């Protein structure tokens, strides 16, 4: 058999394979990419490729290559030498500690049970593309909530900050206690406004009373509105943290510039420090790889 593949199947080593893999995933939604990465993982590491049934008549050149050019697996084959293998394994390993599931049956008693997902749930997307409440199968309008998961492993107590993806109704159950507090605060504001409206002349009171009745429905939030309010607050908090981090980085850059403008006597020392910081290190290279993975998984781990 000729070692070279037909012209339209030739893929340059290293960068070419990575680019080909990216191109084959273009246009796929997050769940389709999830299915492909899971299939790739079990193909490369578990010698199975039927975790999801492939749609008929939808094959890329990559799928044809994978199907037609098979090989006998050896220890050498189990390394992470190719982009497909690395990305599939990285994704699969990351899935286990990224999301959890919740039992919200006793949410009114503020009793919420969390647990890790089993492999079957991880593969199907339960808790990632399907609501993370064990009794819910909703797939639309899911939102990620960060929860502190306290669990016991090998008789050792551990804590982890993980994501719990829930639909709006289940999000209300998760935040039931917080929403009750928001409702009490809203009720106090309405009461305070009502007292203020009762002060003044009769004509003013009559005018404000009509206005109060006309806008009363604005205060009668539905449960879903409180959930949206919490989501907005969460988004603002994330933006605030991001802004503070950027401000901190800008301050560091400003300080470095000021140091460069110091006296001529310190110039050589400062220049040496700057150049030493600029030298590439193994840790920096590994960090770059991690950032590349995080960027690639961004829409999958929303």
mmCIF file of C-alpha atoms in Angstrom:
data_model
loop_
_atom_site.group_PDB
_atom_site.id
_atom_site.type_symbol
_atom_site.label_atom_id
_atom_site.label_comp_id
_atom_site.label_asym_id
_atom_site.label_seq_id
_atom_site.Cartn_x
_atom_site.Cartn_y
_atom_site.Cartn_z
ATOM 1 C CA UNK A 1 0.000 0.000 0.000
ATOM 2 C CA UNK A 2 1.295 3.420 -0.878
ATOM 3 C CA UNK A 3 2.255 5.423 2.212
ATOM 4 C CA UNK A 4 0.940 8.646 0.765
ATOM 5 C CA UNK A 5 -2.748 9.440 0.700
ATOM 6 C CA UNK A 6 -4.624 10.759 -2.366
ATOM 7 C CA UNK A 7 -4.044 14.440 -3.058
ATOM 8 C CA UNK A 8 -7.248 15.739 -1.477
ATOM 9 C CA UNK A 9 -6.515 13.634 1.637
ATOM 10 C CA UNK A 10 -2.995 14.945 2.208
ATOM 11 C CA UNK A 11 -2.793 16.682 5.541
ATOM 12 C CA UNK A 12 0.430 18.462 6.616
ATOM 13 C CA UNK A 13 1.830 17.068 9.841
ATOM 14 C CA UNK A 14 1.181 18.864 13.176
ATOM 15 C CA UNK A 15 -0.319 22.219 12.175
ATOM 16 C CA UNK A 16 -2.202 20.730 9.226
ATOM 17 C CA UNK A 17 -3.939 18.115 11.348
ATOM 18 C CA UNK A 18 -4.917 20.734 13.918
ATOM 19 C CA UNK A 19 -6.293 23.084 11.252
ATOM 20 C CA UNK A 20 -8.138 20.213 9.570
ATOM 21 C CA UNK A 21 -9.715 19.286 12.895
ATOM 22 C CA UNK A 22 -10.809 22.900 13.445
ATOM 23 C CA UNK A 23 -12.272 23.115 9.937
ATOM 24 C CA UNK A 24 -14.285 19.924 10.380
ATOM 25 C CA UNK A 25 -15.949 21.384 13.486
ATOM 26 C CA UNK A 26 -16.833 24.717 11.917
ATOM 27 C CA UNK A 27 -20.551 25.353 11.822
ATOM 28 C CA UNK A 28 -21.352 22.741 14.476
ATOM 29 C CA UNK A 29 -23.308 23.778 17.545
ATOM 30 C CA UNK A 30 -21.948 23.142 21.043
ATOM 31 C CA UNK A 31 -23.815 19.860 21.547
ATOM 32 C CA UNK A 32 -22.636 18.464 18.188
ATOM 33 C CA UNK A 33 -19.056 19.335 19.107
ATOM 34 C CA UNK A 34 -19.599 17.673 22.490
ATOM 35 C CA UNK A 35 -20.761 14.467 20.776
ATOM 36 C CA UNK A 36 -17.794 14.463 18.403
ATOM 37 C CA UNK A 37 -15.238 15.004 21.169
ATOM 38 C CA UNK A 38 -16.797 12.244 23.286
ATOM 39 C CA UNK A 39 -16.790 9.888 20.296
ATOM 40 C CA UNK A 40 -13.150 10.737 19.595
ATOM 41 C CA UNK A 41 -12.192 10.055 23.204
ATOM 42 C CA UNK A 42 -13.759 6.591 23.243
ATOM 43 C CA UNK A 43 -12.337 5.840 19.805
ATOM 44 C CA UNK A 44 -8.769 6.707 20.793
ATOM 45 C CA UNK A 45 -8.721 5.524 24.403
ATOM 46 C CA UNK A 46 -11.514 2.944 24.837
ATOM 47 C CA UNK A 47 -11.530 1.408 21.352
ATOM 48 C CA UNK A 48 -15.234 2.169 20.900
ATOM 49 C CA UNK A 49 -16.909 4.714 18.682
ATOM 50 C CA UNK A 50 -20.633 4.115 19.179
ATOM 51 C CA UNK A 51 -21.373 6.306 22.190
ATOM 52 C CA UNK A 52 -23.471 8.453 19.872
ATOM 53 C CA UNK A 53 -25.051 7.267 16.631
ATOM 54 C CA UNK A 54 -23.675 9.257 13.737
ATOM 55 C CA UNK A 55 -26.128 10.878 11.373
ATOM 56 C CA UNK A 56 -26.233 9.057 8.062
ATOM 57 C CA UNK A 57 -24.872 10.714 4.912
ATOM 58 C CA UNK A 58 -23.026 13.360 6.946
ATOM 59 C CA UNK A 59 -19.332 12.487 6.680
ATOM 60 C CA UNK A 60 -16.323 14.748 6.497
ATOM 61 C CA UNK A 61 -12.953 13.786 5.036
ATOM 62 C CA UNK A 62 -11.775 13.365 8.608
ATOM 63 C CA UNK A 63 -14.576 10.839 9.288
ATOM 64 C CA UNK A 64 -13.647 8.863 6.168
ATOM 65 C CA UNK A 65 -9.978 8.778 7.157
ATOM 66 C CA UNK A 66 -10.863 7.622 10.649
ATOM 67 C CA UNK A 67 -13.100 4.877 9.282
ATOM 68 C CA UNK A 68 -10.933 3.546 6.429
ATOM 69 C CA UNK A 69 -7.380 3.831 7.758
ATOM 70 C CA UNK A 70 -7.399 1.714 10.897
ATOM 71 C CA UNK A 71 -4.396 0.580 12.905
ATOM 72 C CA UNK A 72 -3.487 -1.858 15.696
ATOM 73 C CA UNK A 73 -3.212 0.023 18.962
ATOM 74 C CA UNK A 74 0.056 -0.210 20.888
ATOM 75 C CA UNK A 75 1.445 1.637 23.893
ATOM 76 C CA UNK A 76 2.962 4.110 21.475
ATOM 77 C CA UNK A 77 -0.471 4.736 20.007
ATOM 78 C CA UNK A 78 -1.811 5.693 23.435
ATOM 79 C CA UNK A 79 0.295 8.845 23.696
ATOM 80 C CA UNK A 80 -1.142 12.316 23.246
ATOM 81 C CA UNK A 81 0.827 13.048 20.071
ATOM 82 C CA UNK A 82 -2.023 14.307 17.896
ATOM 83 C CA UNK A 83 -4.231 17.330 18.354
ATOM 84 C CA UNK A 84 -7.395 15.187 18.095
ATOM 85 C CA UNK A 85 -6.257 12.906 20.902
ATOM 86 C CA UNK A 86 -5.123 15.720 23.168
ATOM 87 C CA UNK A 87 -8.254 17.807 22.727
ATOM 88 C CA UNK A 88 -10.594 14.821 23.176
ATOM 89 C CA UNK A 89 -8.850 13.619 26.345
ATOM 90 C CA UNK A 90 -8.575 17.130 27.766
ATOM 91 C CA UNK A 91 -12.285 17.692 27.168
ATOM 92 C CA UNK A 92 -13.337 14.341 28.663
ATOM 93 C CA UNK A 93 -11.167 14.763 31.780
ATOM 94 C CA UNK A 94 -12.387 18.319 32.289
ATOM 95 C CA UNK A 95 -16.049 17.291 32.077
ATOM 96 C CA UNK A 96 -16.010 15.309 35.322
ATOM 97 C CA UNK A 97 -15.029 18.246 37.527
ATOM 98 C CA UNK A 98 -16.761 21.051 35.612
ATOM 99 C CA UNK A 99 -20.438 20.324 36.356
ATOM 100 C CA UNK A 100 -22.534 18.675 39.046
ATOM 101 C CA UNK A 101 -26.186 17.637 39.410
ATOM 102 C CA UNK A 102 -28.693 18.678 42.074
ATOM 103 C CA UNK A 103 -31.745 17.196 43.757
ATOM 104 C CA UNK A 104 -34.052 20.175 44.377
ATOM 105 C CA UNK A 105 -36.987 18.239 45.820
ATOM 106 C CA UNK A 106 -36.706 19.911 49.237
ATOM 107 C CA UNK A 107 -35.656 23.364 48.052
ATOM 108 C CA UNK A 108 -38.249 25.144 50.245
ATOM 109 C CA UNK A 109 -36.538 23.666 53.299
ATOM 110 C CA UNK A 110 -33.201 24.956 51.972
ATOM 111 C CA UNK A 111 -32.028 21.366 51.518
ATOM 112 C CA UNK A 112 -30.222 20.928 48.218
ATOM 113 C CA UNK A 113 -28.273 17.746 47.493
ATOM 114 C CA UNK A 114 -25.394 17.856 45.011
ATOM 115 C CA UNK A 115 -23.560 14.980 43.371
ATOM 116 C CA UNK A 116 -21.080 14.355 40.578
ATOM 117 C CA UNK A 117 -22.284 13.031 37.240
ATOM 118 C CA UNK A 118 -21.792 9.413 36.266
ATOM 119 C CA UNK A 119 -20.341 8.507 32.882
ATOM 120 C CA UNK A 120 -23.718 7.886 31.245
ATOM 121 C CA UNK A 121 -24.918 11.372 32.277
ATOM 122 C CA UNK A 122 -21.655 12.969 31.231
ATOM 123 C CA UNK A 123 -21.899 11.445 27.753
ATOM 124 C CA UNK A 124 -25.551 12.405 27.237
ATOM 125 C CA UNK A 125 -24.882 15.995 28.329
ATOM 126 C CA UNK A 126 -27.045 15.846 31.473
ATOM 127 C CA UNK A 127 -26.101 18.843 33.596
ATOM 128 C CA UNK A 128 -24.399 20.531 30.651
ATOM 129 C CA UNK A 129 -26.884 20.637 27.771
ATOM 130 C CA UNK A 130 -29.795 19.267 29.815
ATOM 131 C CA UNK A 131 -30.981 20.877 33.066
ATOM 132 C CA UNK A 132 -28.848 19.805 36.040
ATOM 133 C CA UNK A 133 -31.861 19.100 38.256
ATOM 134 C CA UNK A 134 -32.076 15.288 38.396
ATOM 135 C CA UNK A 135 -35.860 15.451 37.883
ATOM 136 C CA UNK A 136 -35.840 17.888 34.940
ATOM 137 C CA UNK A 137 -35.172 17.353 31.231
ATOM 138 C CA UNK A 138 -35.402 20.964 30.012
ATOM 139 C CA UNK A 139 -32.796 21.979 27.426
ATOM 140 C CA UNK A 140 -33.717 25.622 26.723
ATOM 141 C CA UNK A 141 -32.500 28.821 28.439
ATOM 142 C CA UNK A 142 -30.047 27.057 30.754
ATOM 143 C CA UNK A 143 -27.894 29.180 33.039
ATOM 144 C CA UNK A 144 -24.724 28.245 34.926
ATOM 145 C CA UNK A 145 -24.650 28.875 38.672
ATOM 146 C CA UNK A 146 -21.415 28.500 40.622
ATOM 147 C CA UNK A 147 -22.024 26.426 43.738
ATOM 148 C CA UNK A 148 -19.745 25.369 46.566
ATOM 149 C CA UNK A 149 -19.807 21.577 46.448
ATOM 150 C CA UNK A 150 -18.772 19.961 49.741
ATOM 151 C CA UNK A 151 -18.203 16.239 49.407
ATOM 152 C CA UNK A 152 -16.310 13.355 50.962
ATOM 153 C CA UNK A 153 -13.742 11.320 49.059
ATOM 154 C CA UNK A 154 -11.591 8.552 50.565
ATOM 155 C CA UNK A 155 -12.793 9.613 54.029
ATOM 156 C CA UNK A 156 -11.497 13.126 53.365
ATOM 157 C CA UNK A 157 -13.715 16.210 53.276
ATOM 158 C CA UNK A 158 -13.248 18.292 50.150
ATOM 159 C CA UNK A 159 -14.715 21.437 48.616
ATOM 160 C CA UNK A 160 -14.960 22.455 44.992
ATOM 161 C CA UNK A 161 -16.495 25.420 43.196
ATOM 162 C CA UNK A 162 -18.417 23.831 40.319
ATOM 163 C CA UNK A 163 -21.110 24.785 37.824
ATOM 164 C CA UNK A 164 -24.745 23.794 38.118
ATOM 165 C CA UNK A 165 -26.668 24.458 34.891
ATOM 166 C CA UNK A 166 -30.389 24.931 35.415
ATOM 167 C CA UNK A 167 -33.472 26.023 33.498
ATOM 168 C CA UNK A 168 -35.351 29.141 34.761
ATOM 169 C CA UNK A 169 -37.824 27.153 36.914
ATOM 170 C CA UNK A 170 -35.081 25.117 38.573
ATOM 171 C CA UNK A 171 -32.938 28.248 38.940
ATOM 172 C CA UNK A 172 -35.779 29.693 41.013
ATOM 173 C CA UNK A 173 -35.699 26.612 43.249
ATOM 174 C CA UNK A 174 -31.932 26.871 43.707
ATOM 175 C CA UNK A 175 -32.213 30.558 44.669
ATOM 176 C CA UNK A 176 -35.481 30.207 46.601
ATOM 177 C CA UNK A 177 -34.050 31.587 49.851
ATOM 178 C CA UNK A 178 -32.398 34.551 48.126
ATOM 179 C CA UNK A 179 -35.548 35.347 46.128
ATOM 180 C CA UNK A 180 -37.670 35.280 49.305
ATOM 181 C CA UNK A 181 -35.327 37.905 50.714
ATOM 182 C CA UNK A 182 -35.677 40.018 47.556
ATOM 183 C CA UNK A 183 -39.468 39.781 47.828
ATOM 184 C CA UNK A 184 -39.367 40.974 51.452
ATOM 185 C CA UNK A 185 -37.196 43.926 50.450
ATOM 186 C CA UNK A 186 -39.571 44.740 47.593
ATOM 187 C CA UNK A 187 -42.529 44.590 49.967
ATOM 188 C CA UNK A 188 -40.797 47.016 52.346
ATOM 189 C CA UNK A 189 -40.115 49.435 49.491
ATOM 190 C CA UNK A 190 -43.772 49.309 48.426
ATOM 191 C CA UNK A 191 -44.893 49.915 52.006
ATOM 192 C CA UNK A 192 -42.511 52.841 52.398
ATOM 193 C CA UNK A 193 -43.707 54.328 49.101
ATOM 194 C CA UNK A 194 -47.333 53.917 50.179
ATOM 195 C CA UNK A 195 -46.677 55.811 53.437
ATOM 196 C CA UNK A 196 -44.946 58.607 51.518
ATOM 197 C CA UNK A 197 -47.844 58.838 49.072
ATOM 198 C CA UNK A 198 -50.339 59.301 51.933
ATOM 199 C CA UNK A 199 -48.615 62.502 53.037
ATOM 200 C CA UNK A 200 -49.439 65.918 51.585
ATOM 201 C CA UNK A 201 -52.677 67.557 50.366
ATOM 202 C CA UNK A 202 -55.818 65.633 49.419
ATOM 203 C CA UNK A 203 -55.379 66.453 45.727
ATOM 204 C CA UNK A 204 -51.746 65.280 45.785
ATOM 205 C CA UNK A 205 -52.730 62.062 47.570
ATOM 206 C CA UNK A 206 -55.496 61.434 45.039
ATOM 207 C CA UNK A 207 -53.113 61.997 42.126
ATOM 208 C CA UNK A 208 -50.396 59.787 43.621
ATOM 209 C CA UNK A 209 -52.972 57.107 44.478
ATOM 210 C CA UNK A 210 -54.015 56.836 40.828
ATOM 211 C CA UNK A 211 -50.377 56.675 39.789
ATOM 212 C CA UNK A 212 -49.686 54.065 42.461
ATOM 213 C CA UNK A 213 -52.516 51.824 41.234
ATOM 214 C CA UNK A 214 -51.463 52.240 37.606
ATOM 215 C CA UNK A 215 -47.914 51.102 38.357
ATOM 216 C CA UNK A 216 -48.721 48.512 41.018
ATOM 217 C CA UNK A 217 -48.319 45.643 38.564
ATOM 218 C CA UNK A 218 -44.712 46.717 37.975
ATOM 219 C CA UNK A 219 -43.880 45.609 41.520
ATOM 220 C CA UNK A 220 -45.587 42.247 41.204
ATOM 221 C CA UNK A 221 -42.617 40.361 39.874
ATOM 222 C CA UNK A 222 -43.043 36.812 38.735
ATOM 223 C CA UNK A 223 -40.594 34.259 40.063
ATOM 224 C CA UNK A 224 -38.846 34.184 36.692
ATOM 225 C CA UNK A 225 -38.233 37.940 36.924
ATOM 226 C CA UNK A 226 -36.369 37.466 40.182
ATOM 227 C CA UNK A 227 -34.245 34.793 38.529
ATOM 228 C CA UNK A 228 -33.407 37.245 35.727
ATOM 229 C CA UNK A 229 -32.540 39.850 38.335
ATOM 230 C CA UNK A 230 -30.092 37.466 40.014
ATOM 231 C CA UNK A 231 -28.556 36.574 36.648
ATOM 232 C CA UNK A 232 -28.081 40.286 35.872
ATOM 233 C CA UNK A 233 -26.426 40.826 39.257
ATOM 234 C CA UNK A 234 -24.152 37.862 38.607
ATOM 235 C CA UNK A 235 -23.168 39.310 35.230
ATOM 236 C CA UNK A 236 -22.424 42.736 36.745
ATOM 237 C CA UNK A 237 -20.267 41.123 39.427
ATOM 238 C CA UNK A 238 -18.240 39.241 36.801
ATOM 239 C CA UNK A 239 -17.734 42.455 34.810
ATOM 240 C CA UNK A 240 -16.613 44.217 37.991
ATOM 241 C CA UNK A 241 -14.059 41.501 38.759
ATOM 242 C CA UNK A 242 -12.800 41.613 35.157
ATOM 243 C CA UNK A 243 -12.509 45.417 35.299
ATOM 244 C CA UNK A 244 -10.578 45.265 38.590
ATOM 245 C CA UNK A 245 -8.188 42.681 37.142
ATOM 246 C CA UNK A 246 -7.594 44.804 34.045
ATOM 247 C CA UNK A 247 -7.049 47.892 36.215
ATOM 248 C CA UNK A 248 -4.543 45.964 38.306
ATOM 249 C CA UNK A 249 -2.664 44.887 35.173
ATOM 250 C CA UNK A 250 -2.639 48.473 33.884
ATOM 251 C CA UNK A 251 -1.207 49.669 37.206
ATOM 252 C CA UNK A 252 1.532 47.045 36.967
ATOM 253 C CA UNK A 253 2.402 48.196 33.444
ATOM 254 C CA UNK A 254 2.437 51.818 34.579
ATOM 255 C CA UNK A 255 4.761 50.962 37.471
ATOM 256 C CA UNK A 256 7.103 49.147 35.093
ATOM 257 C CA UNK A 257 7.207 52.170 32.786
ATOM 258 C CA UNK A 258 8.004 54.435 35.747
ATOM 259 C CA UNK A 259 10.808 52.104 36.744
ATOM 260 C CA UNK A 260 12.262 52.320 33.245
ATOM 261 C CA UNK A 261 12.322 56.106 33.575
ATOM 262 C CA UNK A 262 14.466 55.960 36.690
ATOM 263 C CA UNK A 263 17.991 57.296 36.868
ATOM 264 C CA UNK A 264 20.646 56.197 34.343
ATOM 265 C CA UNK A 265 22.482 54.291 37.064
ATOM 266 C CA UNK A 266 19.602 51.826 37.421
ATOM 267 C CA UNK A 267 19.080 51.404 33.689
ATOM 268 C CA UNK A 268 21.237 48.312 33.206
ATOM 269 C CA UNK A 269 19.681 46.531 36.194
ATOM 270 C CA UNK A 270 16.128 47.319 35.117
ATOM 271 C CA UNK A 271 16.832 46.336 31.503
ATOM 272 C CA UNK A 272 18.277 43.040 32.682
ATOM 273 C CA UNK A 273 15.155 42.330 34.764
ATOM 274 C CA UNK A 274 12.859 43.145 31.849
ATOM 275 C CA UNK A 275 14.750 40.882 29.456
ATOM 276 C CA UNK A 276 14.828 38.060 31.990
ATOM 277 C CA UNK A 277 11.059 38.348 32.418
ATOM 278 C CA UNK A 278 10.636 38.184 28.665
ATOM 279 C CA UNK A 279 12.504 34.915 28.308
ATOM 280 C CA UNK A 280 10.137 32.028 27.564
ATOM 281 C CA UNK A 281 9.784 29.437 30.292
ATOM 282 C CA UNK A 282 8.297 25.968 30.303
ATOM 283 C CA UNK A 283 5.580 27.116 32.709
ATOM 284 C CA UNK A 284 4.646 29.956 30.362
ATOM 285 C CA UNK A 285 4.492 27.550 27.426
ATOM 286 C CA UNK A 286 2.257 25.187 29.390
ATOM 287 C CA UNK A 287 0.061 28.120 30.396
ATOM 288 C CA UNK A 288 -0.286 29.061 26.740
ATOM 289 C CA UNK A 289 -1.487 25.531 25.974
ATOM 290 C CA UNK A 290 -4.015 25.727 28.803
ATOM 291 C CA UNK A 291 -5.254 29.072 27.506
ATOM 292 C CA UNK A 292 -5.613 27.532 24.042
ATOM 293 C CA UNK A 293 -7.719 24.702 25.472
ATOM 294 C CA UNK A 294 -9.835 27.145 27.504
ATOM 295 C CA UNK A 295 -10.474 29.269 24.425
ATOM 296 C CA UNK A 296 -11.434 26.203 22.397
ATOM 297 C CA UNK A 297 -13.830 24.969 25.108
ATOM 298 C CA UNK A 298 -15.305 28.411 25.863
ATOM 299 C CA UNK A 299 -18.757 27.806 24.376
ATOM 300 C CA UNK A 300 -18.848 24.207 25.635
ATOM 301 C CA UNK A 301 -18.251 25.161 29.271
ATOM 302 C CA UNK A 302 -20.554 28.192 29.416
#
